[in-house]
Amino acid sequence: GPGLAKFLEELRGVVEANQARRKPKVPKGARDFLPEQMAIRERAFAAITGVFKRHGAVSIDTPVFELRETLMGKYGEDSKLIYDLADQGGEILSLRYDLTVPFARFVAVQGITNIKRYHIGKVYRRDQPQMTRGRFREFFQCDFDIAGSYSPMVPDAEVVAVLVEILTELRLGQFEVKLNHRGLLDAMLAIAGVPAQKFRPICSAIDKLDKEPWEVVKAEMVNDKGLPEAVADTIGQFVVLRGEPMALLARLSAPDHPLAQHPQGKAALDDLKIFFEMLQAMGRLGPVTLDLSLARGLDYYTGVIYEAVLQGAQVGSIAAGGRYDRLVGMFSGKDVPAVGVSIGIERVFAIMEAQMRERAAAAGKPLRAIETEVLVGSIGSGLQQRRMGLCAELWGAGIKAEFGYKPNPKMADNLGYCHENQVPFMVLFGEDEVARRVVKIKDMDAHAEEEVPVEELVPALKAKLAAREARL
Amino acid sequence: GPGLAKFLEELRGVVEANQARRKPKVPKGARDFLPEQMAIRERAFAAITGVFKRHGAVSIDTPVFELRETLMGKYGEDSKLIYDLADQGGEILSLRYDLTVPFARFVAVQGITNIKRYHIGKVYRRDQPQMTRGRFREFFQCDFDIAGSYSPMVPDAEVVAVLVEILTELRLGQFEVKLNHRGLLDAMLAIAGVPAQKFRPICSAIDKLDKEPWEVVKAEMVNDKGLPEAVADTIGQFVVLRGEPMALLARLSAPDHPLAQHPQGKAALDDLKIFFEMLQAMGRLGPVTLDLSLARGLDYYTGVIYEAVLQGAQVGSIAAGGRYDRLVGMFSGKDVPAVGVSIGIERVFAIMEAQMRERAAAAGKPLRAIETEVLVGSIGSGLQQRRMGLCAELWGAGIKAEFGYKPNPKMADNLGYCHENQVPFMVLFGEDEVARRVVKIKDMDAHAEEEVPVEELVPALKAKLAAREARL
C-alpha cells in the first residue's frame, strides 16, 4: 500500500545519502597517475619511441576491447583472467589481455602483409593484484613487432637489437637477454624421450627454473607430470647449458652432439648462427646469453624466444618475446610470420621513479611535473590583467609562462612557487616599471636581476633560456 | 548416451571450425588506427599538449574503468549509454563515459585542493555509432581543467584563452567561441516566469536552437513541456541576443535592463565583465561571442559555459566546457570549484587528416608514417651484415636508419622505398667501396651523390640532415 511505497522511498533516500557519503575509490588493481609520475612516464615513452622511430617503425592503435571470440583460445589457462564486458545487447566484448593478439587480429583485418610497428597501450588482467610488486589489473604494455616474410632471422635480429638499445638507453642497470629457440627445446625433449603431447606441460615446468631449483622442477616432472626419472635427468643435463652465445653454439653444433644430430635441433642451431652473427654485426650481442632453460609459457611461439632480466633486481623479467609465425593465420587463414618483444613498462616506470626520487632528494629538489619557464609577478595591487597580457606575449613566442592566480601575490609566494617547481626565471614589475615601460628579469639560479624595456622582454628571455639550455 | 555425446563433440568441432573461418572484425563503433592516422594523431596531440604545457599544466591519468557508483547519477538520461563490465566477482565496474567525472573523483580521492591539469584519453559510449560523421563508441577526449579556489574568473579566462590558442594553432579554419553564463540563463527563465522545476527541461529545449528554428523549439516548450505561450515568447526575446561580448554586455548591464535588475543576472553580468576584460588583456577575446541561446545540457555547470564551432563546417561543436563548482563535492563532501574544457579531438583528427591528404595529393606525395632519414643500401650480394653494422653506427648517433630486409635488394627496390616513404638520404656501397673504405651518400631530393670515408659518414650525414632541417 501507500505506507510501503513511502517507506521504500525513504529507504532509497537513506541508501543514496549513504552512497554519497561513502568514500570514493579507485578500482582494485588500478591506479591514478599523479603529475610527477606522468612526467616520468612521458620521459620513458619518449626514450622508447625514440628507439622505435630510429628503426623505421610505425605506430598503430586498436580498441581497448575486442570481440570475445578474438581472444578465446589464445591464452590457454590464463583466459580466465580476461575481463568481459556485460551483455547489454549487441556484440559480446572483452578487454584486451595483451597487445599481441590484437596486433595479429589487426594484421588479418587490415589485410597487411608486412609491417614494423610499435604499440603502447593499456591491457587488462583480472589477476590478484600485488601493487607493491608491480602487478596490476590495468597496466601498460609496450610492444614492438615485425610481421612479414623476410630472409631468415633478419627481423628477429633487429627486434633483439631494439630491445638491447632500449634497455641500454633507459639506464636501468646491468641487464641480460636470455635467449633460446623453440626448435632446440622441442629437439631436447624429443631426445630425452618426452612424448609429444607432454611437450607443453613439461615446458611450463622448465619455465619455473628461474624461480625454483632443479630438484623441485624435476619432482614436478616426475610426480605431477608422470615423466620417468631417467627422462627428467636427461632434460636436466640440457637445461644447465647456458653461456656466451657463440661459444655455446659451437659446442652444441659439434657433429657428435645429440642436438646437432636431431633435424629440428640442427635447423634451430643454423638459425641461431645467422642470428648471433647479425647481432654481432650490429654490436648488440654483448648482453645476450644462450640459455637452454628458457621456455616461455605461451603456446604461440615458433622460433627464437627471449627474456630480459635486470642483474641483481628481484623484479623478474623486464621484457620478453619471440617469433610467432601462425598467430595471424588463426584469424585470416593465411599465415603472416611475425616476431616481436613486449617491454614490461610498469617495471621500467617503477625503477625510473625510484632513480629520479633518489636524484631529486640528493639535490634537495622536489620532482618536477610542470615545465614552466617563467613566472610573471608584480609588485603592488591591481596588476593582474597586465600580468596576463605579458604572459600572453610570452605564450605567443612559445615561452612557457604563468601569471599567478592571486590578484596581488606576495614576493614570498612567487619565490616559493619558483623554488618548488624549479621555474628558472621570474619577470617582475610594479607601478614604477609600468610607468617607465620596463620589466625586471630575475634569474633564479644565478640570483641575478636585469631590467629590460618591455618590447625587448621576449628576445631577452629567449636568449637567457637558450643560454640556460646550452648550460644544462 | 554415447551416441549423443559423440554427436555433440562433432557439432562442437564444426562450430569451432566455422568460428575459425569467420572473418575477424573490429567491434562496432570502434576503430583501428593505421600508421598514417597515428602520425596525424601524434601531431595533433603534440600541438595541443604544447599549449597546455605553455600554460604550466600538468598531466594525470586515471583507469579506463571506474566503480559503477562513481559514474551513477552524473549524466542524467545519458547514463544508459555507459558500458558496464560483466560481474565476474568483486567490484562492479563501468568504462568511463567522459574524463570530467573521473577527474572530480581523482581530485576527491587524492585530496587535491588545486591543480591545473590536462588529460588525453579514450572514453566509451554505447551510442548508435555514425562512423562517417565522427560518432564512435570508443573515442578520444582531450580535457583541460583548473580546480581550486581562486580570484573570480581568473581560471575561467585562462581556460578559454587556452581553447582559443589551441584552435588557432591547429589551423582548422575560422572558429567562434559561443559563451553564456548559467546565472544569465537562470535569471532569464525566472524573469520569463518559468517555474524552477522546469529550468532543466526548458534549457534542454533551448539547447536545440543551434539545429532547429525558434518556432520548433517554441512548440516543444509549449506543447511538450507545458509552458504558456507568453512565457515562451519572453524566452524568445532573450535567446536572440548574441553579439560582440563587450557591446552586448553593456546593453544587458544598463540599469533598466531586466537581467541587470535580477540579482542572479546582475551577478553573472559582473562576472562576465571581469572575464571579458581578462580575455581582452590576453588578446584572446576576438573569436568570442556572447550568446544567450547557448544552454549546455549537462546539469553540473554552475557558471560560464561555452562551446566552440568551426565556421562553415557542419560538424557541430568542436570543444565545450564551463564552470562546475560542485562536482568534486559529490565525492568528497567538500567542494573544490573547477572550470574546464573538453576538445572534440576526433573531429580535429578528421579535419587534419583531410587537410593533410589534400596537401599530399597536391604535392604528388603519399602521407608519411615513418621518420626514417637514411636507407642503407648495397650493390652486389652478401653485404647484409655490413649494412646492419653501418646502420647500428647511425642508430648510435641518433640517426633514423633502415638496412632493408632483402639480402640483396635491387637499386629499384631502394629507390622505390625512399620515394614512397620520403626517405631523404641513401647510403650506398659495393665490394669496391668496402675495399676503399668509403661509402656514397645520395641526396634523394637534390639527386646528388657524394663519396665519403666510412669514418666520416656520421658527421657528414648529420651535417646534411641539419642543412635539410634548416631548409624545410
PDB file of C-alpha atoms in Angstrom, chain B residues 157-331:
ATOM      1  CA  ALA B 157      39.650  33.268 -18.504  1.00  0.00           C
ATOM      2  CA  GLU B 158      42.770  31.120 -18.796  1.00  0.00           C
ATOM      3  CA  VAL B 159      40.755  28.048 -19.842  1.00  0.00           C
ATOM      4  CA  VAL B 160      39.070  29.979 -22.665  1.00  0.00           C
ATOM      5  CA  ALA B 161      42.420  31.558 -23.613  1.00  0.00           C
ATOM      6  CA  VAL B 162      43.886  28.048 -23.902  1.00  0.00           C
ATOM      7  CA  LEU B 163      40.953  26.942 -26.045  1.00  0.00           C
ATOM      8  CA  VAL B 164      41.427  29.927 -28.377  1.00  0.00           C
ATOM      9  CA  GLU B 165      45.176  29.276 -28.629  1.00  0.00           C
ATOM     10  CA  ILE B 166      44.680  25.607 -29.455  1.00  0.00           C
ATOM     11  CA  LEU B 167      42.081  26.221 -32.153  1.00  0.00           C
ATOM     12  CA  THR B 168      44.283  28.954 -33.619  1.00  0.00           C
ATOM     13  CA  GLU B 169      47.380  26.736 -33.654  1.00  0.00           C
ATOM     14  CA  LEU B 170      45.636  23.735 -35.172  1.00  0.00           C
ATOM     15  CA  ARG B 171      44.628  25.887 -38.184  1.00  0.00           C
ATOM     16  CA  LEU B 172      41.321  24.119 -38.680  1.00  0.00           C
ATOM     17  CA  GLY B 173      39.751  27.264 -40.138  1.00  0.00           C
ATOM     18  CA  GLN B 174      37.758  30.202 -38.735  1.00  0.00           C
ATOM     19  CA  PHE B 175      36.102  29.422 -35.426  1.00  0.00           C
ATOM     20  CA  GLU B 176      33.770  31.044 -32.925  1.00  0.00           C
ATOM     21  CA  VAL B 177      33.530  30.522 -29.158  1.00  0.00           C
ATOM     22  CA  LYS B 178      29.902  30.941 -28.078  1.00  0.00           C
ATOM     23  CA  LEU B 179      29.686  31.858 -24.440  1.00  0.00           C
ATOM     24  CA  ASN B 180      26.945  32.214 -21.858  1.00  0.00           C
ATOM     25  CA  HIS B 181      26.569  32.078 -18.069  1.00  0.00           C
ATOM     26  CA  ARG B 182      24.361  29.712 -16.113  1.00  0.00           C
ATOM     27  CA  GLY B 183      23.359  32.715 -13.970  1.00  0.00           C
ATOM     28  CA  LEU B 184      22.098  34.620 -17.024  1.00  0.00           C
ATOM     29  CA  LEU B 185      20.099  31.594 -18.170  1.00  0.00           C
ATOM     30  CA  ASP B 186      18.517  31.106 -14.772  1.00  0.00           C
ATOM     31  CA  ALA B 187      17.715  34.827 -14.456  1.00  0.00           C
ATOM     32  CA  MET B 188      16.203  34.879 -17.938  1.00  0.00           C
ATOM     33  CA  LEU B 189      13.980  31.869 -17.194  1.00  0.00           C
ATOM     34  CA  ALA B 190      12.931  33.341 -13.851  1.00  0.00           C
ATOM     35  CA  ILE B 191      12.120  36.688 -15.497  1.00  0.00           C
ATOM     36  CA  ALA B 192      10.094  34.928 -18.196  1.00  0.00           C
ATOM     37  CA  GLY B 193       8.112  33.171 -15.474  1.00  0.00           C
ATOM     38  CA  VAL B 194       9.335  29.574 -15.912  1.00  0.00           C
ATOM     39  CA  PRO B 195       8.804  27.596 -12.687  1.00  0.00           C
ATOM     40  CA  ALA B 196      12.117  26.448 -11.145  1.00  0.00           C
ATOM     41  CA  GLN B 197      11.426  22.726 -11.623  1.00  0.00           C
ATOM     42  CA  LYS B 198      11.107  23.334 -15.386  1.00  0.00           C
ATOM     43  CA  PHE B 199      14.500  25.109 -15.742  1.00  0.00           C
ATOM     44  CA  ARG B 200      16.314  21.943 -16.855  1.00  0.00           C
ATOM     45  CA  PRO B 201      13.845  20.668 -19.466  1.00  0.00           C
ATOM     46  CA  ILE B 202      13.469  24.192 -20.869  1.00  0.00           C
ATOM     47  CA  CYS B 203      17.254  24.565 -21.025  1.00  0.00           C
ATOM     48  CA  SER B 204      17.490  21.333 -22.989  1.00  0.00           C
ATOM     49  CA  ALA B 205      14.883  22.726 -25.410  1.00  0.00           C
ATOM     50  CA  ILE B 206      16.909  25.965 -25.776  1.00  0.00           C
ATOM     51  CA  ASP B 207      19.995  23.822 -26.362  1.00  0.00           C
ATOM     52  CA  LYS B 208      18.448  22.704 -29.671  1.00  0.00           C
ATOM     53  CA  LEU B 209      18.432  26.231 -31.115  1.00  0.00           C
ATOM     54  CA  ASP B 210      21.712  25.600 -32.960  1.00  0.00           C
ATOM     55  CA  LYS B 211      19.951  22.937 -35.036  1.00  0.00           C
ATOM     56  CA  GLU B 212      16.247  23.926 -35.018  1.00  0.00           C
ATOM     57  CA  PRO B 213      14.460  27.209 -35.790  1.00  0.00           C
ATOM     58  CA  TRP B 214      12.783  29.075 -32.944  1.00  0.00           C
ATOM     59  CA  GLU B 215       9.276  28.016 -33.995  1.00  0.00           C
ATOM     60  CA  VAL B 216      10.140  24.326 -33.491  1.00  0.00           C
ATOM     61  CA  VAL B 217      11.785  24.963 -30.132  1.00  0.00           C
ATOM     62  CA  LYS B 218       8.865  27.146 -29.027  1.00  0.00           C
ATOM     63  CA  ALA B 219       6.423  24.400 -29.999  1.00  0.00           C
ATOM     64  CA  GLU B 220       8.380  21.949 -27.835  1.00  0.00           C
ATOM     65  CA  MET B 221       8.228  24.366 -24.887  1.00  0.00           C
ATOM     66  CA  VAL B 222       4.513  24.979 -25.254  1.00  0.00           C
ATOM     67  CA  ASN B 223       3.186  21.613 -26.417  1.00  0.00           C
ATOM     68  CA  ASP B 224       5.593  19.123 -24.802  1.00  0.00           C
ATOM     69  CA  LYS B 225       6.772  20.988 -21.732  1.00  0.00           C
ATOM     70  CA  GLY B 226       3.540  22.886 -20.911  1.00  0.00           C
ATOM     71  CA  LEU B 227       4.863  26.434 -20.974  1.00  0.00           C
ATOM     72  CA  PRO B 228       2.269  29.205 -21.524  1.00  0.00           C
ATOM     73  CA  GLU B 229       2.832  30.791 -24.940  1.00  0.00           C
ATOM     74  CA  ALA B 230       3.539  34.236 -23.439  1.00  0.00           C
ATOM     75  CA  VAL B 231       6.315  32.741 -21.286  1.00  0.00           C
ATOM     76  CA  ALA B 232       7.877  31.056 -24.312  1.00  0.00           C
ATOM     77  CA  ASP B 233       7.687  34.356 -26.214  1.00  0.00           C
ATOM     78  CA  THR B 234       9.569  36.175 -23.457  1.00  0.00           C
ATOM     79  CA  ILE B 235      12.282  33.499 -23.630  1.00  0.00           C
ATOM     80  CA  GLY B 236      12.267  34.032 -27.394  1.00  0.00           C
ATOM     81  CA  GLN B 237      13.144  37.701 -26.870  1.00  0.00           C
ATOM     82  CA  PHE B 238      16.181  36.737 -24.793  1.00  0.00           C
ATOM     83  CA  VAL B 239      17.648  33.922 -26.834  1.00  0.00           C
ATOM     84  CA  VAL B 240      18.033  36.023 -29.977  1.00  0.00           C
ATOM     85  CA  LEU B 241      20.538  38.165 -28.079  1.00  0.00           C
ATOM     86  CA  ARG B 242      24.006  37.445 -29.369  1.00  0.00           C
ATOM     87  CA  GLY B 243      26.965  39.518 -30.422  1.00  0.00           C
ATOM     88  CA  GLU B 244      30.321  41.086 -29.659  1.00  0.00           C
ATOM     89  CA  PRO B 245      30.831  40.470 -25.921  1.00  0.00           C
ATOM     90  CA  MET B 246      31.652  43.996 -24.667  1.00  0.00           C
ATOM     91  CA  ALA B 247      28.884  45.716 -26.624  1.00  0.00           C
ATOM     92  CA  LEU B 248      26.190  43.190 -25.740  1.00  0.00           C
ATOM     93  CA  LEU B 249      27.307  43.140 -22.118  1.00  0.00           C
ATOM     94  CA  ALA B 250      26.960  46.932 -21.954  1.00  0.00           C
ATOM     95  CA  ARG B 251      23.387  46.683 -23.289  1.00  0.00           C
ATOM     96  CA  LEU B 252      22.393  43.956 -20.830  1.00  0.00           C
ATOM     97  CA  SER B 253      24.025  45.831 -17.944  1.00  0.00           C
ATOM     98  CA  ALA B 254      22.033  49.028 -18.483  1.00  0.00           C
ATOM     99  CA  PRO B 255      20.286  49.783 -15.173  1.00  0.00           C
ATOM    100  CA  ASP B 256      16.819  49.403 -16.700  1.00  0.00           C
ATOM    101  CA  HIS B 257      17.501  46.004 -18.335  1.00  0.00           C
ATOM    102  CA  PRO B 258      15.563  43.190 -16.605  1.00  0.00           C
ATOM    103  CA  LEU B 259      18.707  40.987 -16.439  1.00  0.00           C
ATOM    104  CA  ALA B 260      20.613  43.750 -14.634  1.00  0.00           C
ATOM    105  CA  GLN B 261      17.712  44.136 -12.231  1.00  0.00           C
ATOM    106  CA  HIS B 262      17.620  40.438 -11.351  1.00  0.00           C
ATOM    107  CA  PRO B 263      20.118  39.556  -8.570  1.00  0.00           C
ATOM    108  CA  GLN B 264      21.434  36.370 -10.246  1.00  0.00           C
ATOM    109  CA  GLY B 265      21.530  38.130 -13.602  1.00  0.00           C
ATOM    110  CA  LYS B 266      23.407  41.087 -12.124  1.00  0.00           C
ATOM    111  CA  ALA B 267      25.979  38.776 -10.507  1.00  0.00           C
ATOM    112  CA  ALA B 268      26.508  36.923 -13.794  1.00  0.00           C
ATOM    113  CA  LEU B 269      26.924  40.210 -15.707  1.00  0.00           C
ATOM    114  CA  ASP B 270      29.527  41.363 -13.178  1.00  0.00           C
ATOM    115  CA  ASP B 271      31.370  38.026 -13.585  1.00  0.00           C
ATOM    116  CA  LEU B 272      31.309  38.347 -17.346  1.00  0.00           C
ATOM    117  CA  LYS B 273      32.665  41.901 -17.253  1.00  0.00           C
ATOM    118  CA  ILE B 274      35.810  40.789 -15.409  1.00  0.00           C
ATOM    119  CA  PHE B 275      36.031  37.695 -17.591  1.00  0.00           C
ATOM    120  CA  PHE B 276      35.881  39.588 -20.899  1.00  0.00           C
ATOM    121  CA  GLU B 277      38.373  42.190 -19.671  1.00  0.00           C
ATOM    122  CA  MET B 278      40.833  39.442 -18.790  1.00  0.00           C
ATOM    123  CA  LEU B 279      40.414  37.749 -22.160  1.00  0.00           C
ATOM    124  CA  GLN B 280      40.960  41.121 -23.816  1.00  0.00           C
ATOM    125  CA  ALA B 281      44.129  41.664 -21.736  1.00  0.00           C
ATOM    126  CA  MET B 282      45.381  38.338 -23.098  1.00  0.00           C
ATOM    127  CA  GLY B 283      44.352  39.231 -26.655  1.00  0.00           C
ATOM    128  CA  ARG B 284      42.089  36.177 -26.820  1.00  0.00           C
ATOM    129  CA  LEU B 285      38.647  37.847 -26.930  1.00  0.00           C
ATOM    130  CA  GLY B 286      38.435  38.075 -30.734  1.00  0.00           C
ATOM    131  CA  PRO B 287      36.649  34.786 -31.514  1.00  0.00           C
ATOM    132  CA  VAL B 288      34.297  35.021 -28.501  1.00  0.00           C
ATOM    133  CA  THR B 289      30.571  35.775 -28.918  1.00  0.00           C
ATOM    134  CA  LEU B 290      28.154  36.317 -26.047  1.00  0.00           C
ATOM    135  CA  ASP B 291      25.187  34.150 -26.984  1.00  0.00           C
ATOM    136  CA  LEU B 292      22.120  33.863 -24.756  1.00  0.00           C
ATOM    137  CA  SER B 293      20.838  30.855 -26.683  1.00  0.00           C
ATOM    138  CA  LEU B 294      23.742  28.681 -25.515  1.00  0.00           C
ATOM    139  CA  ALA B 295      22.425  26.300 -22.836  1.00  0.00           C
ATOM    140  CA  ARG B 296      24.694  23.268 -22.394  1.00  0.00           C
ATOM    141  CA  GLY B 297      22.816  20.127 -21.461  1.00  0.00           C
ATOM    142  CA  LEU B 298      24.876  18.828 -18.528  1.00  0.00           C
ATOM    143  CA  ASP B 299      23.470  19.503 -15.073  1.00  0.00           C
ATOM    144  CA  TYR B 300      26.704  20.124 -13.280  1.00  0.00           C
ATOM    145  CA  TYR B 301      27.600  23.555 -14.734  1.00  0.00           C
ATOM    146  CA  THR B 302      27.350  26.461 -12.292  1.00  0.00           C
ATOM    147  CA  GLY B 303      28.956  29.474 -14.046  1.00  0.00           C
ATOM    148  CA  VAL B 304      30.276  30.329 -17.506  1.00  0.00           C
ATOM    149  CA  ILE B 305      29.520  27.815 -20.257  1.00  0.00           C
ATOM    150  CA  TYR B 306      30.974  27.793 -23.774  1.00  0.00           C
ATOM    151  CA  GLU B 307      31.140  25.901 -26.991  1.00  0.00           C
ATOM    152  CA  ALA B 308      33.480  26.328 -29.971  1.00  0.00           C
ATOM    153  CA  VAL B 309      32.198  25.847 -33.525  1.00  0.00           C
ATOM    154  CA  LEU B 310      34.038  25.930 -36.838  1.00  0.00           C
ATOM    155  CA  GLN B 311      32.607  28.452 -39.264  1.00  0.00           C
ATOM    156  CA  GLY B 312      31.098  26.862 -42.317  1.00  0.00           C
ATOM    157  CA  ALA B 313      31.701  23.298 -41.144  1.00  0.00           C
ATOM    158  CA  GLN B 314      28.658  21.200 -40.401  1.00  0.00           C
ATOM    159  CA  VAL B 315      30.368  19.168 -37.704  1.00  0.00           C
ATOM    160  CA  GLY B 316      28.665  20.649 -34.635  1.00  0.00           C
ATOM    161  CA  SER B 317      30.762  21.896 -31.743  1.00  0.00           C
ATOM    162  CA  ILE B 318      34.481  21.102 -31.668  1.00  0.00           C
ATOM    163  CA  ALA B 319      35.009  21.914 -27.982  1.00  0.00           C
ATOM    164  CA  ALA B 320      32.840  22.697 -24.993  1.00  0.00           C
ATOM    165  CA  GLY B 321      33.060  23.317 -21.300  1.00  0.00           C
ATOM    166  CA  GLY B 322      32.245  25.527 -18.374  1.00  0.00           C
ATOM    167  CA  ARG B 323      32.469  26.008 -14.638  1.00  0.00           C
ATOM    168  CA  TYR B 324      31.314  23.208 -12.312  1.00  0.00           C
ATOM    169  CA  ASP B 325      31.801  24.089  -8.670  1.00  0.00           C
ATOM    170  CA  ARG B 326      30.002  21.210  -7.002  1.00  0.00           C
ATOM    171  CA  LEU B 327      31.098  18.010  -8.791  1.00  0.00           C
ATOM    172  CA  VAL B 328      34.122  17.217  -6.603  1.00  0.00           C
ATOM    173  CA  GLY B 329      31.941  17.764  -3.521  1.00  0.00           C
ATOM    174  CA  MET B 330      29.641  14.993  -4.720  1.00  0.00           C
ATOM    175  CA  PHE B 331      32.517  12.592  -3.965  1.00  0.00           C
TER     176      PHE B 331
END
